[in-house]
Amino acid sequence: MTTDRKRRVGILGATGAVGQKFVELLADHPWFKITAVAASERSAGRAYGDAVNWIGSTPLPGGIAGMPVSASEPGLDCDFVFSGLDSSVAFEIEGNFARSGLPVISNAKNYRMQPDVPLLIPEVNPDHTRLIKSQTFSDRGYIVTNPNCSTVGLASALKPLYDSFGLTKVIVTTMQALSGAGYPGVASLDILANVVPHIGGEEDKVETEPQKLLGKLTDDGIRYADFAVSAHCNRVPVLDGHTECVSVQLAERASLDDVRQAFESFVSDIDDLGLPFAPRPFIRVLPGAADPQPRKHVSMHGGMPVWIGRLRPCNVLEFRFVVLVHNTVRGAAGGAILNAELLVEQGYL
């Protein structure tokens, strides 16, 4: 795809933590270019560099710093939008953009569980994009959503097991990074040398989204996967990277070597598409007794793989292992960008 054919991208919620990650990751994207940034009324009309409290890990791209911030209203100069909006405002704003004829690729929770909206991880359920055809926002506008950032790691790890053996029960304890709370996030006196064993609404998402992601698309919609998830979600003093301790009960008998082979041999349906943000391999199994670790692994290969380690028998269910996912990259902006790449490949963008 040559430079003059790049899709024009608008970013909603561009001054927030997820919006900033979109700006950072899209700076040199071969298929997409940022042509509009939008935020709240207090930022509209200002230059992006003046309106944003930049917290990115790389310098603010010069070409974006001088771009004027628009209000989050239809009429942006773009072909589609990425949404980093807070869920308190996302439902109305994203719906307005879809009704205006623009595709919306969202990180917010508001539309995730609607029957006609794809909840998408390209390596897990690329066929679910066919739900777009049943949406009625407008002739060209539609909404596609990312899962919750913790769900991304969990559902990705469950995919090879579900395909190979089926699942009946899953127990997951998450240790979620501070960046997942956005900016300014968790107060320092609450999190320093501490663990907060509650993240509002998080456990419900982790317990319900995997079944939609691993469900089968039928003529009548998605038939959800039939397994139960019990989740315990905790905020921990880690900057980036959600770590998840997972125990599973399989529907069919398997050995530990069978499970390891399912992880290591997994090949997704998008592996050969050449999507710029798609890691190969998608799932990476680590042999170390103390792996994966956020500080060592989470930013490797652009933060897009899902890391698995400590695979062993479980005394209560059948098998247990540890999952690591980069929450603001794979679990948010990077995952949404990969969703858009898949939509380009499938002809929806």
CSV table of C-alpha atoms in Angstrom, one decimal:
chain,number,residue,atom,x,y,z
A,1,MET,CA,0.0,0.0,0.0
A,2,THR,CA,1.7,3.2,-1.1
A,3,THR,CA,1.8,6.4,0.9
A,4,ASP,CA,-0.8,8.2,-1.2
A,5,ARG,CA,-3.3,5.4,-0.6
A,6,LYS,CA,-3.1,5.5,3.2
A,7,ARG,CA,-6.4,5.5,5.0
A,8,ARG,CA,-7.1,8.8,6.8
A,9,VAL,CA,-7.6,8.2,10.6
A,10,GLY,CA,-9.4,10.3,13.2
A,11,ILE,CA,-8.8,9.6,16.9
A,12,LEU,CA,-11.6,10.3,19.4
A,13,GLY,CA,-10.5,10.9,22.9
A,14,ALA,CA,-7.1,11.8,21.5
A,15,THR,CA,-5.7,13.6,24.6
A,16,GLY,CA,-6.4,10.6,27.0
A,17,ALA,CA,-4.1,7.8,27.8
A,18,VAL,CA,-5.4,5.4,25.1
A,19,GLY,CA,-5.7,8.2,22.6
A,20,GLN,CA,-2.1,9.1,23.2
A,21,LYS,CA,-1.1,5.5,22.6
A,22,PHE,CA,-2.9,5.6,19.2
A,23,VAL,CA,-0.9,8.7,18.3
A,24,GLU,CA,2.3,7.1,19.3
A,25,LEU,CA,1.7,3.8,17.5
A,26,LEU,CA,0.3,5.3,14.3
A,27,ALA,CA,3.2,7.7,13.8
A,28,ASP,CA,4.9,5.5,11.2
A,29,HIS,CA,2.1,3.1,10.2
A,30,PRO,CA,2.4,2.0,6.6
A,31,TRP,CA,-1.3,1.9,5.9
A,32,PHE,CA,-2.8,4.7,8.1
A,33,LYS,CA,-2.2,8.4,8.7
A,34,ILE,CA,-3.7,10.6,11.3
A,35,THR,CA,-5.6,13.5,9.8
A,36,ALA,CA,-7.9,14.4,12.7
A,37,VAL,CA,-7.7,14.4,16.5
A,38,ALA,CA,-10.8,15.0,18.6
A,39,ALA,CA,-11.4,15.5,22.3
A,40,SER,CA,-13.6,17.2,24.8
A,41,GLU,CA,-14.9,20.8,24.5
A,42,ARG,CA,-12.2,22.1,26.8
A,43,SER,CA,-9.5,20.9,24.4
A,44,ALA,CA,-11.3,21.7,21.1
A,45,GLY,CA,-9.7,24.6,19.1
A,46,ARG,CA,-6.3,24.2,20.7
A,47,ALA,CA,-3.2,22.7,19.1
A,48,TYR,CA,-2.8,19.1,20.1
A,49,GLY,CA,0.6,19.7,21.7
A,50,ASP,CA,-0.9,22.4,23.9
A,51,ALA,CA,-4.0,20.4,24.8
A,52,VAL,CA,-2.4,17.1,25.7
A,53,ASN,CA,-0.4,16.2,28.8
A,54,TRP,CA,1.9,13.9,26.9
A,55,ILE,CA,2.8,10.7,28.8
A,56,GLY,CA,4.0,8.6,25.8
A,57,SER,CA,7.2,6.6,25.9
A,58,THR,CA,8.4,8.4,22.7
A,59,PRO,CA,8.4,12.1,21.9
A,60,LEU,CA,5.2,13.6,20.6
A,61,PRO,CA,5.3,13.4,16.8
A,62,GLY,CA,6.0,16.9,15.4
A,63,GLY,CA,3.4,16.6,12.7
A,64,ILE,CA,0.7,15.9,15.3
A,65,ALA,CA,1.7,18.5,17.8
A,66,GLY,CA,0.4,21.4,15.7
A,67,MET,CA,-2.8,19.7,14.6
A,68,PRO,CA,-5.9,21.5,15.8
A,69,VAL,CA,-8.1,19.5,18.2
A,70,SER,CA,-11.7,19.1,17.0
A,71,ALA,CA,-14.8,18.5,19.0
A,72,SER,CA,-15.9,14.8,19.1
A,73,GLU,CA,-18.6,15.3,16.5
A,74,PRO,CA,-19.2,13.9,13.0
A,75,GLY,CA,-17.6,15.8,10.2
A,76,LEU,CA,-13.9,15.0,10.9
A,77,ASP,CA,-11.6,14.8,7.9
A,78,CYS,CA,-11.0,11.1,7.9
A,79,ASP,CA,-12.1,7.7,6.5
A,80,PHE,CA,-12.7,6.1,9.9
A,81,VAL,CA,-12.1,6.7,13.6
A,82,PHE,CA,-10.3,5.0,16.4
A,83,SER,CA,-12.1,5.6,19.7
A,84,GLY,CA,-10.2,6.0,23.0
A,85,LEU,CA,-13.3,7.6,24.6
A,86,ASP,CA,-14.3,7.0,28.2
A,87,SER,CA,-17.3,4.7,28.5
A,88,SER,CA,-19.3,7.5,30.2
A,89,VAL,CA,-19.5,9.4,26.8
A,90,ALA,CA,-18.6,6.7,24.3
A,91,PHE,CA,-22.1,5.3,23.6
A,92,GLU,CA,-23.6,8.4,22.2
A,93,ILE,CA,-20.5,9.8,20.4
A,94,GLU,CA,-19.6,6.5,18.8
A,95,GLY,CA,-23.2,5.9,17.7
A,96,ASN,CA,-23.3,9.4,16.2
A,97,PHE,CA,-20.2,8.7,14.1
A,98,ALA,CA,-21.4,5.3,12.9
A,99,ARG,CA,-24.8,6.9,11.9
A,100,SER,CA,-22.9,9.6,10.0
A,101,GLY,CA,-21.3,6.9,7.8
A,102,LEU,CA,-17.9,6.4,9.4
A,103,PRO,CA,-16.6,3.1,10.7
A,104,VAL,CA,-15.7,3.2,14.4
A,105,ILE,CA,-13.1,1.0,16.0
A,106,SER,CA,-13.6,1.3,19.7
A,107,ASN,CA,-11.9,0.5,22.9
A,108,ALA,CA,-14.9,1.3,25.1
A,109,LYS,CA,-17.1,-1.2,26.7
A,110,ASN,CA,-20.5,0.2,25.6
A,111,TYR,CA,-21.1,-1.8,22.4
A,112,ARG,CA,-19.0,-4.9,23.1
A,113,MET,CA,-21.8,-7.3,24.1
A,114,GLN,CA,-24.4,-6.0,21.5
A,115,PRO,CA,-25.4,-9.0,19.3
A,116,ASP,CA,-24.6,-7.3,16.0
A,117,VAL,CA,-21.3,-5.8,17.1
A,118,PRO,CA,-18.0,-7.8,16.6
A,119,LEU,CA,-15.9,-8.2,19.8
A,120,LEU,CA,-12.7,-8.8,18.0
A,121,ILE,CA,-9.3,-10.3,18.4
A,122,PRO,CA,-8.1,-11.0,14.9
A,123,GLU,CA,-6.1,-14.2,15.7
A,124,VAL,CA,-9.1,-15.5,17.7
A,125,ASN,CA,-12.3,-14.8,15.8
A,126,PRO,CA,-11.6,-13.0,12.5
A,127,ASP,CA,-14.9,-14.3,11.0
A,128,HIS,CA,-17.0,-12.4,13.5
A,129,THR,CA,-16.5,-9.2,11.4
A,130,ARG,CA,-19.4,-10.6,9.3
A,131,LEU,CA,-21.7,-9.2,12.0
A,132,ILE,CA,-21.0,-5.7,10.5
A,133,LYS,CA,-23.4,-6.6,7.7
A,134,SER,CA,-26.3,-6.8,10.1
A,135,GLN,CA,-25.7,-3.4,11.7
A,136,THR,CA,-28.1,-0.6,10.8
A,137,PHE,CA,-26.3,2.6,11.8
A,138,SER,CA,-26.0,3.7,8.1
A,139,ASP,CA,-24.9,2.4,4.7
A,140,ARG,CA,-21.2,2.7,5.5
A,141,GLY,CA,-20.9,3.3,9.2
A,142,TYR,CA,-20.5,0.5,11.7
A,143,ILE,CA,-18.8,-0.3,15.1
A,144,VAL,CA,-16.2,-2.9,15.9
A,145,THR,CA,-14.9,-3.2,19.5
A,146,ASN,CA,-11.8,-4.4,21.4
A,147,PRO,CA,-12.3,-6.7,24.4
A,148,ASN,CA,-11.3,-5.6,27.9
A,149,CYS,CA,-7.5,-5.5,28.2
A,150,SER,CA,-7.4,-8.4,30.6
A,151,THR,CA,-9.9,-10.4,28.5
A,152,VAL,CA,-7.5,-10.0,25.5
A,153,GLY,CA,-4.8,-12.0,27.3
A,154,LEU,CA,-7.2,-14.6,28.8
A,155,ALA,CA,-9.2,-15.3,25.6
A,156,SER,CA,-6.1,-15.5,23.5
A,157,ALA,CA,-4.6,-18.1,25.8
A,158,LEU,CA,-7.8,-20.0,25.9
A,159,LYS,CA,-8.2,-20.2,22.2
A,160,PRO,CA,-5.8,-23.1,21.4
A,161,LEU,CA,-7.2,-25.0,24.4
A,162,TYR,CA,-10.8,-24.5,23.4
A,163,ASP,CA,-10.2,-25.4,19.8
A,164,SER,CA,-8.2,-28.6,20.7
A,165,PHE,CA,-10.0,-29.9,23.8
A,166,GLY,CA,-12.9,-27.7,24.8
A,167,LEU,CA,-13.3,-26.0,28.2
A,168,THR,CA,-15.7,-26.3,31.1
A,169,LYS,CA,-14.2,-24.2,33.8
A,170,VAL,CA,-11.7,-21.3,34.1
A,171,ILE,CA,-10.4,-19.5,37.2
A,172,VAL,CA,-8.3,-16.4,36.6
A,173,THR,CA,-6.6,-14.0,39.0
A,174,THR,CA,-5.4,-10.8,37.3
A,175,MET,CA,-2.6,-8.5,38.5
A,176,GLN,CA,-3.3,-5.4,36.4
A,177,ALA,CA,-0.9,-2.6,35.6
A,178,LEU,CA,-1.4,1.0,36.6
A,179,SER,CA,-1.5,2.2,33.0
A,180,GLY,CA,-4.8,0.3,32.6
A,181,ALA,CA,-6.5,2.9,34.9
A,182,GLY,CA,-5.7,5.7,32.5
A,183,TYR,CA,-4.4,9.1,33.5
A,184,PRO,CA,-4.1,10.4,36.3
A,185,GLY,CA,-5.1,6.9,37.3
A,186,VAL,CA,-4.7,5.4,40.8
A,187,ALA,CA,-3.6,7.7,43.6
A,188,SER,CA,0.0,7.0,44.7
A,189,LEU,CA,-1.0,6.6,48.3
A,190,ASP,CA,-3.4,3.8,47.3
A,191,ILE,CA,-1.0,1.8,45.2
A,192,LEU,CA,2.6,2.2,46.4
A,193,ALA,CA,3.7,-0.9,48.3
A,194,ASN,CA,0.1,-2.2,48.0
A,195,VAL,CA,-2.3,-4.3,46.0
A,196,VAL,CA,-5.9,-3.1,45.4
A,197,PRO,CA,-8.2,-6.2,45.2
A,198,HIS,CA,-11.0,-4.4,43.3
A,199,ILE,CA,-11.3,-2.8,39.9
A,200,GLY,CA,-14.9,-1.6,39.2
A,201,GLY,CA,-16.7,-3.6,36.7
A,202,GLU,CA,-13.6,-5.6,35.6
A,203,GLU,CA,-14.6,-9.0,36.9
A,204,ASP,CA,-17.9,-9.0,35.0
A,205,LYS,CA,-16.1,-8.2,31.7
A,206,VAL,CA,-13.5,-10.9,32.2
A,207,GLU,CA,-16.2,-13.5,33.1
A,208,THR,CA,-18.5,-12.8,30.1
A,209,GLU,CA,-16.4,-11.5,27.1
A,210,PRO,CA,-14.4,-14.7,26.5
A,211,GLN,CA,-17.5,-16.7,25.7
A,212,LYS,CA,-18.5,-14.2,23.0
A,213,LEU,CA,-15.0,-14.2,21.6
A,214,LEU,CA,-14.7,-18.0,21.4
A,215,GLY,CA,-18.3,-18.4,20.3
A,216,LYS,CA,-19.3,-19.7,16.9
A,217,LEU,CA,-20.8,-17.3,14.3
A,218,THR,CA,-24.1,-18.7,12.9
A,219,ASP,CA,-26.8,-17.3,10.7
A,220,ASP,CA,-28.6,-16.2,13.8
A,221,GLY,CA,-25.6,-14.5,15.4
A,222,ILE,CA,-23.0,-15.8,17.8
A,223,ARG,CA,-23.6,-18.9,19.7
A,224,TYR,CA,-21.6,-18.3,22.9
A,225,ALA,CA,-19.0,-20.8,24.1
A,226,ASP,CA,-20.2,-22.9,27.0
A,227,PHE,CA,-17.8,-22.6,29.8
A,228,ALA,CA,-17.7,-20.8,33.2
A,229,VAL,CA,-15.2,-18.2,34.2
A,230,SER,CA,-14.4,-17.0,37.8
A,231,ALA,CA,-12.3,-13.9,37.9
A,232,HIS,CA,-10.4,-12.1,40.7
A,233,CYS,CA,-9.1,-8.7,39.5
A,234,ASN,CA,-6.4,-6.8,41.3
A,235,ARG,CA,-4.5,-3.5,40.6
A,236,VAL,CA,-0.8,-3.8,41.3
A,237,PRO,CA,2.2,-1.4,41.2
A,238,VAL,CA,3.4,-2.3,37.8
A,239,LEU,CA,3.5,0.3,35.0
A,240,ASP,CA,2.6,-1.8,31.9
A,241,GLY,CA,1.5,-5.4,31.5
A,242,HIS,CA,-1.4,-7.4,32.9
A,243,THR,CA,-0.3,-10.7,34.4
A,244,GLU,CA,-2.9,-13.5,34.8
A,245,CYS,CA,-2.8,-16.7,36.8
A,246,VAL,CA,-5.1,-19.1,35.0
A,247,SER,CA,-6.5,-22.6,35.9
A,248,VAL,CA,-8.6,-24.6,33.5
A,249,GLN,CA,-10.7,-27.7,33.3
A,250,LEU,CA,-10.8,-29.2,29.8
A,251,ALA,CA,-13.8,-30.9,28.2
A,252,GLU,CA,-11.6,-33.7,26.8
A,253,ARG,CA,-8.8,-35.6,28.4
A,254,ALA,CA,-5.3,-34.3,27.6
A,255,SER,CA,-1.8,-34.6,28.9
A,256,LEU,CA,0.5,-31.8,29.9
A,257,ASP,CA,2.5,-32.3,26.7
A,258,ASP,CA,-0.7,-32.1,24.7
A,259,VAL,CA,-1.6,-28.8,26.3
A,260,ARG,CA,2.0,-27.4,25.7
A,261,GLN,CA,1.8,-28.6,22.1
A,262,ALA,CA,-1.5,-26.9,21.6
A,263,PHE,CA,0.0,-23.6,22.7
A,264,GLU,CA,3.3,-23.9,20.8
A,265,SER,CA,1.8,-25.1,17.5
A,266,PHE,CA,-1.1,-22.7,17.4
A,267,VAL,CA,-1.4,-20.9,14.0
A,268,SER,CA,-4.1,-18.3,13.6
A,269,ASP,CA,-6.2,-17.7,10.5
A,270,ILE,CA,-4.5,-14.3,9.9
A,271,ASP,CA,-0.8,-15.5,10.1
A,272,ASP,CA,-0.3,-15.3,6.4
A,273,LEU,CA,-2.1,-12.0,5.7
A,274,GLY,CA,1.0,-9.8,6.3
A,275,LEU,CA,-0.8,-7.4,8.6
A,276,PRO,CA,1.8,-4.9,9.9
A,277,PHE,CA,0.8,-5.2,13.6
A,278,ALA,CA,0.3,-9.0,13.7
A,279,PRO,CA,3.0,-10.8,15.6
A,280,ARG,CA,4.3,-14.1,14.4
A,281,PRO,CA,3.9,-16.2,16.4
A,282,PHE,CA,1.0,-14.7,18.2
A,283,ILE,CA,1.3,-16.9,21.3
A,284,ARG,CA,4.8,-17.4,22.8
A,285,VAL,CA,5.5,-20.0,25.4
A,286,LEU,CA,8.4,-19.3,27.8
A,287,PRO,CA,10.4,-22.2,29.4
A,288,GLY,CA,11.7,-20.2,32.4
A,289,ALA,CA,10.5,-21.2,35.8
A,290,ALA,CA,9.8,-17.5,36.7
A,291,ASP,CA,8.5,-16.3,33.4
A,292,PRO,CA,6.7,-14.3,32.0
A,293,GLN,CA,7.4,-11.1,33.8
A,294,PRO,CA,6.2,-7.6,32.8
A,295,ARG,CA,9.6,-5.9,33.1
A,296,LYS,CA,11.3,-8.6,31.0
A,297,HIS,CA,8.8,-9.4,28.3
A,298,VAL,CA,5.9,-7.1,27.9
A,299,SER,CA,7.4,-4.7,25.4
A,300,MET,CA,9.2,-7.2,23.3
A,301,HIS,CA,8.1,-7.5,19.6
A,302,GLY,CA,6.2,-4.2,19.9
A,303,GLY,CA,4.0,-5.4,22.8
A,304,MET,CA,1.7,-7.4,20.5
A,305,PRO,CA,2.4,-11.1,21.4
A,306,VAL,CA,0.6,-12.9,24.3
A,307,TRP,CA,3.1,-14.6,26.6
A,308,ILE,CA,2.5,-17.9,28.4
A,309,GLY,CA,4.6,-19.6,31.0
A,310,ARG,CA,4.6,-21.8,34.1
A,311,LEU,CA,2.4,-24.5,32.5
A,312,ARG,CA,1.9,-27.3,35.1
A,313,PRO,CA,-0.8,-29.5,36.6
A,314,CYS,CA,-3.5,-27.9,38.8
A,315,ASN,CA,-4.5,-29.6,42.1
A,316,VAL,CA,-8.1,-28.2,41.8
A,317,LEU,CA,-8.9,-28.0,38.1
A,318,GLU,CA,-6.7,-29.7,35.5
A,319,PHE,CA,-3.9,-27.4,34.3
A,320,ARG,CA,-2.6,-24.0,35.3
A,321,PHE,CA,-0.4,-21.4,33.7
A,322,VAL,CA,0.5,-17.7,33.7
A,323,VAL,CA,-0.4,-15.2,30.9
A,324,LEU,CA,1.1,-11.8,30.2
A,325,VAL,CA,-0.3,-9.2,27.9
A,326,HIS,CA,0.7,-5.5,27.2
A,327,ASN,CA,-2.5,-3.8,28.3
A,328,THR,CA,-2.2,-0.5,26.5
A,329,VAL,CA,-0.7,-2.0,23.3
A,330,ARG,CA,-2.2,-5.4,22.6
A,331,GLY,CA,-5.0,-4.8,25.0
A,332,ALA,CA,-6.0,-1.4,23.7
A,333,ALA,CA,-4.6,0.8,21.0
A,334,GLY,CA,-2.4,-1.8,19.2
A,335,GLY,CA,-5.2,-4.3,19.3
A,336,ALA,CA,-7.5,-1.8,17.7
A,337,ILE,CA,-5.0,-1.0,15.0
A,338,LEU,CA,-4.7,-4.7,14.2
A,339,ASN,CA,-8.5,-4.8,14.0
A,340,ALA,CA,-8.4,-2.0,11.4
A,341,GLU,CA,-5.7,-3.8,9.4
A,342,LEU,CA,-7.9,-6.9,9.3
A,343,LEU,CA,-10.9,-4.8,8.2
A,344,VAL,CA,-8.8,-3.4,5.4
A,345,GLU,CA,-7.8,-6.9,4.3
A,346,GLN,CA,-11.4,-8.1,4.4
A,347,GLY,CA,-12.6,-5.1,2.4
A,348,TYR,CA,-14.6,-3.3,5.2
A,349,LEU,CA,-12.2,-0.3,5.2
